[in-house]
Short mmCIF file of C-alpha atoms in Angstrom, two decimals:
data_model
loop_
_atom_site.label_atom_id
_atom_site.label_comp_id
_atom_site.label_asym_id
_atom_site.label_seq_id
_atom_site.Cartn_x
_atom_site.Cartn_y
_atom_site.Cartn_z
CA MET O 287 -33.20 -0.26 22.55
CA THR O 288 -29.77 -0.13 20.93
CA SER O 289 -27.58 2.94 21.48
CA PRO O 290 -26.38 4.68 18.32
CA PRO O 291 -22.71 4.05 17.46
CA VAL O 292 -20.19 6.56 18.82
CA ALA O 293 -18.95 8.98 16.17
CA LEU O 294 -15.23 8.51 15.65
CA MET O 295 -12.81 11.16 14.43
CA ASN O 296 -10.48 9.93 11.71
CA THR O 297 -6.86 10.73 12.55
CA ASP O 298 -5.87 10.70 8.86
CA VAL O 299 -2.50 9.28 9.95
CA PRO O 300 -1.85 6.50 7.40
CA GLY O 301 -2.37 3.17 9.14
CA LEU O 302 -3.44 4.56 12.53
CA ASP O 303 -7.20 4.45 11.98
CA ALA O 304 -6.86 0.82 10.88
CA LEU O 305 -4.88 0.16 14.06
CA LEU O 306 -7.59 1.78 16.21
CA GLY O 307 -10.58 0.29 14.45
CA GLY O 308 -11.81 3.60 13.06
CA GLY O 309 -10.49 6.61 14.98
CA ILE O 310 -10.77 8.49 18.28
CA THR O 311 -13.94 8.93 20.36
CA PRO O 312 -15.23 12.46 21.15
CA ASP O 313 -14.28 12.45 24.86
CA ALA O 314 -11.08 10.40 24.77
CA LEU O 315 -7.97 11.00 26.86
CA VAL O 316 -5.13 9.84 24.61
CA LEU O 317 -1.64 9.27 26.00
CA VAL O 318 1.23 9.19 23.50
CA ILE O 319 4.24 7.76 25.34
CA GLY O 320 7.70 7.31 23.87
CA ALA O 321 11.42 7.93 24.11
CA PRO O 322 12.95 11.22 22.96
CA GLY O 323 13.02 11.29 19.17
CA ALA O 324 10.28 8.69 18.79
CA GLY O 325 7.90 11.18 17.15
CA LYS O 326 5.35 11.87 19.90
CA THR O 327 4.95 15.54 18.99
CA VAL O 328 4.85 14.83 15.25
CA LEU O 329 2.14 12.16 15.61
CA SER O 330 0.02 14.24 17.99
CA SER O 331 0.34 17.38 15.85
CA GLN O 332 -0.63 15.40 12.76
CA ILE O 333 -3.83 14.33 14.54
CA ILE O 334 -4.52 17.94 15.59
CA PHE O 335 -4.21 19.25 12.03
CA ALA O 336 -6.41 16.42 10.74
CA ALA O 337 -9.03 17.44 13.31
CA VAL O 338 -9.10 21.10 12.26
CA ARG O 339 -9.44 20.03 8.63
CA GLN O 340 -12.57 18.19 9.76
CA GLY O 341 -13.98 21.39 11.27
CA LEU O 342 -12.86 21.15 14.91
CA ARG O 343 -11.26 23.92 16.95
CA ALA O 344 -7.94 23.03 18.57
CA LEU O 345 -5.68 24.17 21.38
CA ILE O 346 -1.98 23.30 21.51
CA LEU O 347 -0.12 23.86 24.78
CA THR O 348 3.61 23.55 24.19
CA SER O 349 6.09 22.09 26.64
CA TYR O 350 8.36 23.90 29.04
CA SER O 351 11.44 22.70 27.16
CA GLU O 352 10.22 23.69 23.70
CA GLY O 353 7.92 26.72 23.72
CA ASN O 354 5.89 28.10 20.83
CA VAL O 355 8.68 29.18 18.49
CA LYS O 356 10.55 25.89 18.70
CA TYR O 357 7.32 23.95 18.34
CA LEU O 358 6.41 25.77 15.11
CA ASN O 359 9.93 25.34 13.74
CA HIS O 360 9.65 21.66 14.57
CA VAL O 361 6.34 20.90 12.81
CA ARG O 362 6.34 23.49 10.01
CA PRO O 363 8.39 21.34 7.55
CA PHE O 364 5.78 18.55 7.56
CA ALA O 365 3.17 18.38 4.80
CA PHE O 366 0.26 18.26 7.28
CA PHE O 367 1.17 21.67 8.73
CA ASP O 368 -0.73 24.76 7.56
CA ASP O 369 0.17 28.23 8.88
CA ALA O 370 -3.32 29.48 8.00
CA TYR O 371 -4.85 27.49 10.87
CA VAL O 372 -2.49 28.79 13.58
CA GLY O 373 -4.04 31.75 15.39
CA ASP O 374 -7.40 31.05 13.76
CA VAL O 375 -8.87 27.62 14.53
CA ILE O 376 -5.71 26.53 16.34
CA THR O 377 -4.80 28.42 19.50
CA LEU O 378 -1.12 28.01 20.38
CA LEU O 379 0.04 28.76 23.95
CA SER O 380 2.96 27.86 26.18
CA MET O 381 2.27 25.94 29.38
CA GLN O 382 5.11 27.86 31.00
CA SER O 383 3.33 31.17 30.43
CA LEU O 384 0.11 29.81 31.93
CA LEU O 385 1.39 27.93 34.96
CA THR O 386 3.26 30.55 36.95
CA GLY O 387 3.92 30.28 40.65
CA ASP O 388 0.71 32.15 41.58
CA SER O 389 -1.51 30.66 38.88
CA GLY O 390 -3.44 28.48 41.30
CA ASP O 391 -4.60 24.93 40.60
CA ALA O 392 -2.96 23.73 37.34
CA ALA O 393 -6.00 21.77 36.15
CA ASP O 394 -8.31 24.74 36.76
CA VAL O 395 -5.98 27.08 34.85
CA LEU O 396 -5.76 24.69 31.92
CA MET O 397 -9.53 24.13 31.86
CA ARG O 398 -10.19 27.88 31.80
CA THR O 399 -7.79 28.11 28.86
CA ILE O 400 -9.53 25.23 27.05
CA ARG O 401 -12.95 26.83 27.52
CA ALA O 402 -11.70 30.25 26.40
CA ALA O 403 -10.30 28.71 23.21
CA ARG O 404 -13.59 26.79 22.65
CA ALA O 405 -11.34 23.83 21.89
CA GLN O 406 -12.79 20.51 20.78
CA ILE O 407 -9.40 18.83 20.71
CA VAL O 408 -6.38 19.70 22.88
CA LEU O 409 -2.70 18.76 22.77
CA LEU O 410 -0.65 18.99 25.98
CA ASP O 411 2.85 18.44 24.63
CA GLY O 412 5.36 17.25 27.22
CA PHE O 413 2.92 17.26 30.13
CA GLN O 414 5.59 16.02 32.56
CA GLY O 415 7.19 19.44 32.13
CA ILE O 416 4.60 21.09 34.36
CA ALA O 417 6.19 19.37 37.39
CA PRO O 418 8.30 22.47 38.25
CA ALA O 419 5.08 24.48 38.59
CA LEU O 420 3.74 21.91 41.04
CA THR O 421 5.34 20.25 44.03
CA ASP O 422 5.74 16.64 42.88
CA SER O 423 4.81 14.01 40.29
CA HIS O 424 1.73 13.03 42.32
CA MET O 425 0.27 16.50 41.71
CA VAL O 426 1.00 16.15 37.98
CA ARG O 427 -1.04 12.94 37.95
CA THR O 428 -3.82 14.57 39.96
CA ALA O 429 -3.96 17.46 37.50
CA LEU O 430 -4.13 15.02 34.58
CA ALA O 431 -6.96 13.06 36.21
CA LYS O 432 -8.97 16.26 36.81
CA LEU O 433 -8.41 17.37 33.22
CA ALA O 434 -9.55 13.99 31.92
CA VAL O 435 -12.84 14.19 33.84
CA GLN O 436 -13.61 17.77 32.83
CA THR O 437 -12.65 17.45 29.15
CA SER O 438 -14.73 14.27 28.94
CA PHE O 439 -17.72 16.22 30.25
CA LEU O 440 -17.13 18.82 27.50
CA GLN O 441 -16.77 16.05 24.86
CA THR O 442 -13.27 17.36 24.14
CA ARG O 443 -10.50 15.04 22.97
CA LEU O 444 -7.33 15.44 25.03
CA LEU O 445 -3.94 14.33 23.65
CA VAL O 446 -1.04 14.19 26.11
CA THR O 447 2.58 13.35 25.25
CA LEU O 448 4.81 11.79 27.89
CA ALA O 449 8.46 10.71 27.73
CA GLY O 450 9.11 7.09 28.64
CA ASN O 451 8.02 3.53 27.89
CA GLY O 452 4.30 2.84 27.65
CA ARG O 453 4.79 -0.56 29.32
CA ASP O 454 6.69 0.92 32.28
CA SER O 455 4.79 0.41 35.55
CA MET O 456 5.60 4.01 36.53
CA PHE O 457 2.85 5.05 34.11
CA ASN O 458 0.19 2.76 35.60
CA PRO O 459 -1.78 5.64 37.20
CA GLU O 460 -1.85 7.58 33.92
CA VAL O 461 -2.69 4.47 31.89
CA THR O 462 -5.57 3.68 34.25
CA THR O 463 -7.03 7.15 33.63
CA ALA O 464 -6.57 7.10 29.84
CA ASP O 465 -9.00 5.85 27.22
CA LEU O 466 -6.29 5.24 24.62
CA VAL O 467 -2.56 4.68 25.16
CA LEU O 468 -0.10 4.66 22.25
CA SER O 469 3.46 3.56 22.99
CA LEU O 470 6.17 4.56 20.51
CA SER O 471 9.46 2.66 20.47
CA TYR O 472 12.61 3.96 18.79
CA GLN O 473 15.80 1.93 18.96
CA LEU O 474 18.99 1.00 17.15
CA ARG O 475 19.13 -2.62 16.02
CA GLU O 476 21.97 -4.01 13.89
CA ARG O 477 22.99 -0.48 12.85
CA ARG O 478 19.44 0.37 11.75
CA HIS O 479 16.91 2.58 13.46
CA GLU O 480 13.67 0.71 14.07
CA ARG O 481 10.40 2.38 15.02
CA SER O 482 7.34 0.55 16.30
CA ILE O 483 3.98 1.55 17.77
CA GLU O 484 1.71 -0.44 20.09
CA VAL O 485 -1.81 0.26 21.28
CA VAL O 486 -1.24 -0.53 24.95
CA LYS O 487 -4.85 0.22 25.90
CA GLN O 488 -8.06 1.19 24.14
CA ARG O 489 -11.46 1.43 25.74
CA GLY O 490 -14.55 0.28 23.90
CA ARG O 491 -12.92 -1.25 20.80
CA ALA O 492 -10.42 -3.96 19.94
CA PRO O 493 -7.30 -2.52 18.28
CA LEU O 494 -4.99 -4.52 16.05
CA PRO O 495 -2.76 -6.31 18.59
CA GLY O 496 1.02 -6.29 18.88
CA ASP O 497 3.62 -3.81 17.73
CA HIS O 498 3.64 -2.32 14.23
CA SER O 499 6.27 -0.53 12.17
CA TYR O 500 6.08 3.18 11.48
CA MET O 501 8.23 5.78 9.81
CA ILE O 502 8.53 9.56 9.82
CA ASP O 503 9.03 11.35 6.52
CA THR O 504 8.08 14.74 5.09
CA SER O 505 4.40 13.79 5.18
CA GLY O 506 4.56 13.02 8.90
CA VAL O 507 4.03 9.64 10.57
CA ARG O 508 3.06 6.61 8.49
CA ILE O 509 2.12 3.36 10.22
CA PHE O 510 2.30 -0.09 8.65
CA PRO O 511 0.10 -2.60 10.51
CA ARG O 512 1.48 -6.13 10.58
CA ILE O 513 -0.10 -8.26 7.88
CA GLU O 514 -0.61 -11.08 10.41
CA VAL O 515 -3.39 -9.14 12.16
CA TYR O 516 -5.14 -7.69 9.10
CA PRO O 517 -8.86 -8.53 9.04
CA LYS O 518 -9.28 -11.44 6.65
CA PRO O 519 -11.71 -10.95 3.73
CA ASN O 520 -14.55 -13.40 3.24
CA PRO O 521 -13.45 -16.30 1.02
CA PRO O 522 -14.66 -15.92 -2.58
CA LYS O 523 -16.76 -18.45 -4.40
CA VAL O 524 -14.55 -21.32 -5.48
CA SER O 525 -13.35 -20.75 -9.05
CA LEU O 526 -12.61 -23.69 -11.32
CA GLY O 527 -10.81 -21.49 -13.84
CA ARG O 528 -7.15 -21.55 -14.79
CA ALA O 529 -4.52 -18.81 -14.80
CA ARG O 530 -2.59 -19.78 -17.91
CA PHE O 531 1.00 -18.93 -18.80
CA GLY O 532 0.08 -18.60 -22.46
CA LEU O 533 2.79 -21.17 -23.28
CA PRO O 534 1.04 -24.25 -24.71
CA GLY O 535 3.73 -26.69 -23.57
CA LEU O 536 3.80 -25.43 -19.98
CA ASP O 537 0.03 -25.05 -19.69
CA ALA O 538 -0.32 -28.65 -20.86
CA MET O 539 2.10 -29.76 -18.12
CA LEU O 540 -0.06 -27.89 -15.59
CA GLY O 541 -3.29 -29.50 -16.74
CA GLY O 542 -4.47 -26.27 -18.37
CA GLY O 543 -2.70 -23.67 -16.21
CA LEU O 544 -2.43 -22.75 -12.55
CA ASN O 545 -5.63 -23.11 -10.55
CA GLN O 546 -7.12 -19.67 -9.94
CA GLY O 547 -6.80 -18.47 -6.36
CA THR O 548 -3.76 -20.64 -5.58
CA THR O 549 -0.16 -19.78 -4.77
CA THR O 550 2.76 -21.14 -6.77
CA ILE O 551 6.51 -21.23 -6.11
CA LEU O 552 8.67 -20.95 -9.23
CA VAL O 553 12.07 -22.21 -8.05
CA GLY O 554 15.18 -21.75 -10.14
CA THR O 555 18.91 -21.28 -10.32
CA PRO O 556 20.43 -17.92 -11.31
CA GLY O 557 19.95 -17.15 -15.00
CA ALA O 558 17.53 -20.03 -15.56
CA GLY O 559 14.70 -17.74 -16.70
CA LYS O 560 12.53 -17.25 -13.60
CA THR O 561 11.90 -13.54 -14.14
CA THR O 562 11.21 -14.02 -17.85
CA LEU O 563 8.67 -16.77 -17.12
CA GLY O 564 7.17 -14.60 -14.38
CA LEU O 565 6.76 -11.70 -16.82
CA HIS O 566 5.15 -13.97 -19.42
CA TRP O 567 2.59 -15.23 -16.90
CA ALA O 568 2.02 -11.72 -15.53
CA LEU O 569 1.20 -10.37 -18.99
CA ASN O 570 -0.92 -13.25 -20.23
CA GLU O 571 -4.62 -12.24 -20.18
CA ALA O 572 -3.78 -9.02 -18.27
CA SER O 573 -6.18 -6.12 -18.85
CA PRO O 574 -7.45 -3.06 -16.94
CA LYS O 575 -10.28 -5.26 -15.63
CA ALA O 576 -7.97 -8.18 -14.82
CA GLN O 577 -4.80 -6.53 -13.58
CA THR O 578 -1.47 -7.99 -12.54
CA VAL O 579 0.77 -6.55 -9.81
CA PHE O 580 4.48 -7.35 -10.32
CA VAL O 581 6.77 -6.82 -7.30
CA SER O 582 10.50 -6.72 -8.04
CA THR O 583 13.27 -6.64 -5.43
CA GLY O 584 16.16 -6.94 -7.87
CA GLU O 585 15.36 -4.96 -11.01
CA PHE O 586 14.02 -1.49 -11.71
CA PRO O 587 10.95 -1.00 -13.94
CA ASP O 588 13.03 0.18 -16.93
CA GLN O 589 15.24 -2.91 -16.62
CA LEU O 590 12.19 -5.17 -16.61
CA VAL O 591 10.87 -3.38 -19.71
CA ARG O 592 14.18 -3.92 -21.52
CA LYS O 593 14.21 -7.58 -20.53
CA ALA O 594 10.63 -8.00 -21.73
CA ASP O 595 11.48 -6.31 -25.05
CA VAL O 596 14.23 -8.89 -25.69
CA PHE O 597 11.63 -11.65 -25.71
CA GLY O 598 8.89 -9.70 -27.46
CA LEU O 599 6.77 -9.28 -24.32
CA PRO O 600 4.51 -6.17 -24.36
CA LEU O 601 5.33 -4.99 -20.82
CA GLN O 602 5.51 -1.27 -21.62
CA GLN O 603 2.13 -1.39 -23.38
CA ALA O 604 0.55 -3.24 -20.44
CA ILE O 605 1.85 -0.62 -17.99
CA ALA O 606 0.52 2.21 -20.18
CA ALA O 607 -2.88 0.49 -20.39
CA ASP O 608 -3.04 0.02 -16.58
CA ALA O 609 -3.15 -3.73 -17.10
CA LEU O 610 0.02 -4.25 -15.05
CA ARG O 611 1.56 -2.36 -12.15
CA ILE O 612 5.18 -2.66 -11.05
CA ILE O 613 6.27 -2.16 -7.44
CA SER O 614 10.05 -1.82 -7.15
CA LEU O 615 11.45 -2.55 -3.69
CA SER O 616 15.02 -1.87 -2.64
CA PRO O 617 16.59 -4.89 -0.91
CA VAL O 618 18.63 -2.47 1.23
CA ASP O 619 17.07 -2.03 4.70
CA LEU O 620 13.81 -3.52 3.41
CA ASN O 621 10.95 -3.17 5.88
CA PRO O 622 8.53 -6.06 5.19
CA ASP O 623 5.54 -4.26 6.72
CA MET O 624 6.18 -1.19 4.59
CA ALA O 625 6.58 -3.42 1.53
CA MET O 626 3.28 -5.17 2.22
CA SER O 627 1.58 -1.82 2.75
CA GLN O 628 2.68 -0.80 -0.76
CA LEU O 629 1.56 -4.13 -2.16
CA LEU O 630 -1.86 -4.13 -0.52
CA ALA O 631 -2.43 -0.52 -1.60
CA ALA O 632 -1.69 -1.55 -5.20
CA ILE O 633 -4.02 -4.56 -5.11
CA ASP O 634 -7.59 -3.73 -6.00
CA SER O 635 -9.73 -6.64 -4.87
CA ALA O 636 -12.22 -5.83 -7.63
CA THR O 637 -9.76 -5.86 -10.55
CA THR O 638 -6.45 -7.47 -9.52
CA ARG O 639 -6.27 -11.08 -10.65
CA ARG O 640 -2.57 -11.96 -10.54
CA LEU O 641 0.46 -11.19 -8.37
CA VAL O 642 4.13 -11.92 -9.01
CA ILE O 643 6.85 -11.40 -6.37
CA ASP O 644 10.43 -11.58 -7.67
CA ASP O 645 12.46 -12.59 -5.62
CA MET O 646 11.21 -14.14 -2.37
CA SER O 647 14.75 -14.70 -1.06
CA VAL O 648 15.09 -11.03 -0.09
CA LEU O 649 11.82 -11.04 1.84
CA LEU O 650 12.68 -14.29 3.62
CA ARG O 651 15.99 -12.88 4.83
CA VAL O 652 14.47 -9.80 6.46
CA LEU O 653 11.52 -11.71 7.94
CA GLY O 654 13.66 -14.22 9.82
CA THR O 655 11.64 -16.23 12.36
CA ARG O 656 8.51 -14.27 11.48
CA ALA O 657 8.44 -15.64 7.91
CA HIS O 658 5.95 -18.49 8.37
CA SER O 659 3.19 -16.45 10.02
CA PHE O 660 3.78 -13.53 7.64
CA LEU O 661 3.53 -15.68 4.50
CA ALA O 662 0.53 -17.61 5.84
CA ALA O 663 -1.27 -14.30 6.45
CA LEU O 664 -0.38 -13.07 2.96
CA ARG O 665 -1.71 -16.28 1.42
CA ALA O 666 -5.00 -15.96 3.34
CA LEU O 667 -5.47 -12.37 2.14
CA LEU O 668 -4.74 -13.25 -1.48
CA TYR O 669 -7.15 -16.18 -1.33
CA GLY O 670 -9.86 -13.96 0.14
CA TRP O 671 -9.41 -11.49 -2.71
CA GLY O 672 -9.36 -14.18 -5.39
CA VAL O 673 -5.79 -13.31 -6.47
CA THR O 674 -3.63 -16.01 -8.06
CA ALA O 675 0.02 -15.56 -7.05
CA LEU O 676 3.40 -16.64 -8.41
CA PHE O 677 6.41 -16.35 -6.09
CA LEU O 678 9.89 -16.58 -7.61
CA LEU O 679 12.59 -18.15 -5.44
CA GLU O 680 16.26 -18.37 -6.34
CA ILE O 681 18.26 -21.44 -5.30
CA ALA O 682 21.96 -22.18 -5.62
CA PRO O 683 23.07 -24.32 -8.59
CA PHE O 684 22.63 -28.05 -7.98
CA ASP O 685 20.47 -27.53 -4.89
CA GLY O 686 17.57 -29.93 -4.73
CA PRO O 687 14.24 -28.06 -4.71
CA VAL O 688 12.70 -30.25 -2.01
CA ALA O 689 15.60 -29.49 0.33
CA VAL O 690 15.05 -25.77 -0.27
CA VAL O 691 11.27 -25.64 0.19
CA ALA O 692 10.15 -28.53 2.40
CA ASN O 693 9.94 -27.74 6.13
CA THR O 694 10.67 -24.06 5.50
CA PRO O 695 8.36 -21.03 5.81
CA VAL O 696 7.99 -20.76 2.03
CA ASP O 697 6.30 -24.18 1.94
CA VAL O 698 3.05 -22.49 3.02
CA LEU O 699 2.95 -20.84 -0.43
CA ALA O 700 3.83 -23.99 -2.38
CA GLU O 701 0.37 -25.18 -3.35
CA ASN O 702 1.97 -25.58 -6.75
CA MET O 703 5.70 -25.77 -7.45
CA VAL O 704 7.61 -25.43 -10.72
CA LEU O 705 11.38 -25.87 -11.12
CA VAL O 706 13.51 -24.30 -13.83
CA GLN O 707 17.23 -25.12 -14.08
CA GLN O 708 20.12 -24.54 -16.41
CA GLY O 709 23.07 -26.86 -16.96
CA ASP O 710 25.21 -28.86 -19.38
CA VAL O 711 23.32 -31.50 -21.32
CA SER O 712 25.29 -33.29 -24.08
CA ASP O 713 27.97 -30.55 -23.93
CA LYS O 714 25.37 -27.82 -24.42
CA GLN O 715 23.90 -25.31 -21.98
CA ARG O 716 20.21 -26.11 -21.72
CA ARG O 717 17.32 -25.02 -19.57
CA THR O 718 14.91 -27.61 -18.22
CA LEU O 719 11.52 -27.12 -16.62
CA ALA O 720 9.54 -29.50 -14.41
CA VAL O 721 6.30 -29.35 -12.44
CA LEU O 722 6.99 -30.73 -8.96
CA ARG O 723 3.63 -30.23 -7.28
CA MET O 724 0.02 -29.25 -7.96
CA ARG O 725 -2.29 -29.54 -5.00
CA PHE O 726 -5.67 -29.40 -6.75
CA SER O 727 -4.94 -30.82 -10.19
CA ASP O 728 -3.28 -33.61 -12.06
CA TYR O 729 -0.13 -32.61 -13.93
CA ASP O 730 2.60 -33.91 -16.22
CA ARG O 731 5.71 -34.81 -14.21
CA THR O 732 7.98 -35.20 -17.24
CA PRO O 733 10.76 -32.55 -17.42
CA ARG O 734 10.87 -30.52 -20.62
CA GLU O 735 13.36 -28.23 -22.29
CA LEU O 736 12.76 -24.49 -22.02
CA LEU O 737 13.87 -22.18 -24.84
CA LEU O 738 14.25 -18.42 -24.34
CA LYS O 739 14.65 -16.78 -27.75
CA PRO O 740 14.14 -13.27 -29.20
CA THR O 741 11.18 -14.74 -31.06
CA GLY O 742 9.59 -15.80 -27.80
CA ILE O 743 9.53 -18.47 -25.11
CA GLU O 744 8.85 -22.10 -25.88
CA VAL O 745 8.46 -25.27 -23.82
CA LEU O 746 9.35 -28.26 -26.00
CA ARG O 747 7.59 -31.59 -26.05
CA PRO O 748 9.46 -34.39 -24.27
CA GLU O 749 11.68 -36.49 -26.52
#
C-alpha cells in the first residue's frame, strides 16, 4: 500500500519553492544560515507571513540583539508584511524576556510558549543569541535538538536563523538535526555585491543543486534558480514547418525560412542591420496565439518602436495586440539568472513561438566560463517548448564569422548562421547578407545585397 504524499507548504518566496521541489514539510526543522546582512531574517519572515496567509498560526521569537521593536522596524517596509496579523495570528515575543536566569530548561520554556501560542510555524531569529542564558554552545545545540523532536511531534514547522557559513563544519551537529538547511552567501566581488543561496541539505526530496542568485528588494527575497538545473520539458513532436522572415529573397536563401524549433545566430558588424532584421523576423506571422518575445540589451522599447517605424514595421501595433513582448535588460551589472527568470516568465509554452535576443555579446561577457553550459541549457528549454530562436551577435568590422563563433560557447546555438556586413563596394557603402550554415536544410550560399529603406527591407537577387 502506497503512503499518501506529504502535504507541502508553499513558501511563496519567488524561486524558492522551485528550488525545494514544492515547499516545506509539516514537521520540518529549517536552518537558515548566513553572514550578517545576507537576509536571513527577511527570508524567514517572508515564509512566516506566507504561512499565515495560508491559514496557519505563527510564533516569532526575536533575537537578543534585536528585540521586538527593532524586528518590526526591520520587516515592516517589505510588501509581504501586514500589521493586521501581528498580535492576532502571529504572536511576537522576545527570547530575552522568556529565557531569564531562573527560567529553567530553555527548550521546555520555548515549547510551553509554542503550545500556548498554538503555533503551527515558529521562527527563532538569531538562535545563537540564547547562549548567554545557557552555559555554553553545547547546551544551545542540545536545546535545538530537543525543540526539533518536540515540534516534529506537534507537526509544527520550526525556522531557525544562525549567523555563519552553512558549509562550515562547526554547524555539523545542527545540520545533522535539521531537515532543511539553506545557506545564504553575501559577498563583494569586483565592486559588486553578489548574493547566492544553496540548499545544503533537504530530507525526502531532491532540491535543485548548486548555488543560485537571489536579491532583496521591496517585495522581499527573490530567488533565481540557475537555468542549467531547470527541469527540462518533454521534447515536442518534430515540426517540419518554417519560421519565415517574410522577406522573399532571404526566405529563398534559407530554403523557405528557418526550421521551426531551431536556434539561429545572426552575426553582423555595427550598423549592418541586425536589429532591423531581427524585428522583421519577430513581427512576421506574430499574433496573440503565436507570440514573439524580443529581448533587448541595448535599446529601450520606445527606441525599438521608433526604429521599426522608420522601416514601416508595425511594432507598436503588435505590442498593443499582445502579439509581441519586449524585455529590456540593462547591460550594467546584468545578472544572467535574473535575466533568464524574466525571459522564462514571459515565455508561455502554449503561445510563444519565437524569441529574439539582441545582443548576445552582453550576456556572453557576464557569463564568462559559465557561458557554454548556460546556453546549452537555454537551447534545450527552447527546444522543449517548441520555440524558434534568433540570437543577434555583434562582431568587429572585418572579423571573420567562423573565427568569432567556432569553438566558442555561442556555437551551441548556431544550428543556423546568417552573416550581415556593411562595407565599400565599388566606392559605395553596401550591406551584404549570406547564409553560412543550416543544420537541417539545404540553403543558398550565394551572398546577396541587403537594402534597408523607408519603404521596407529587401534582399536582392544575386547579379
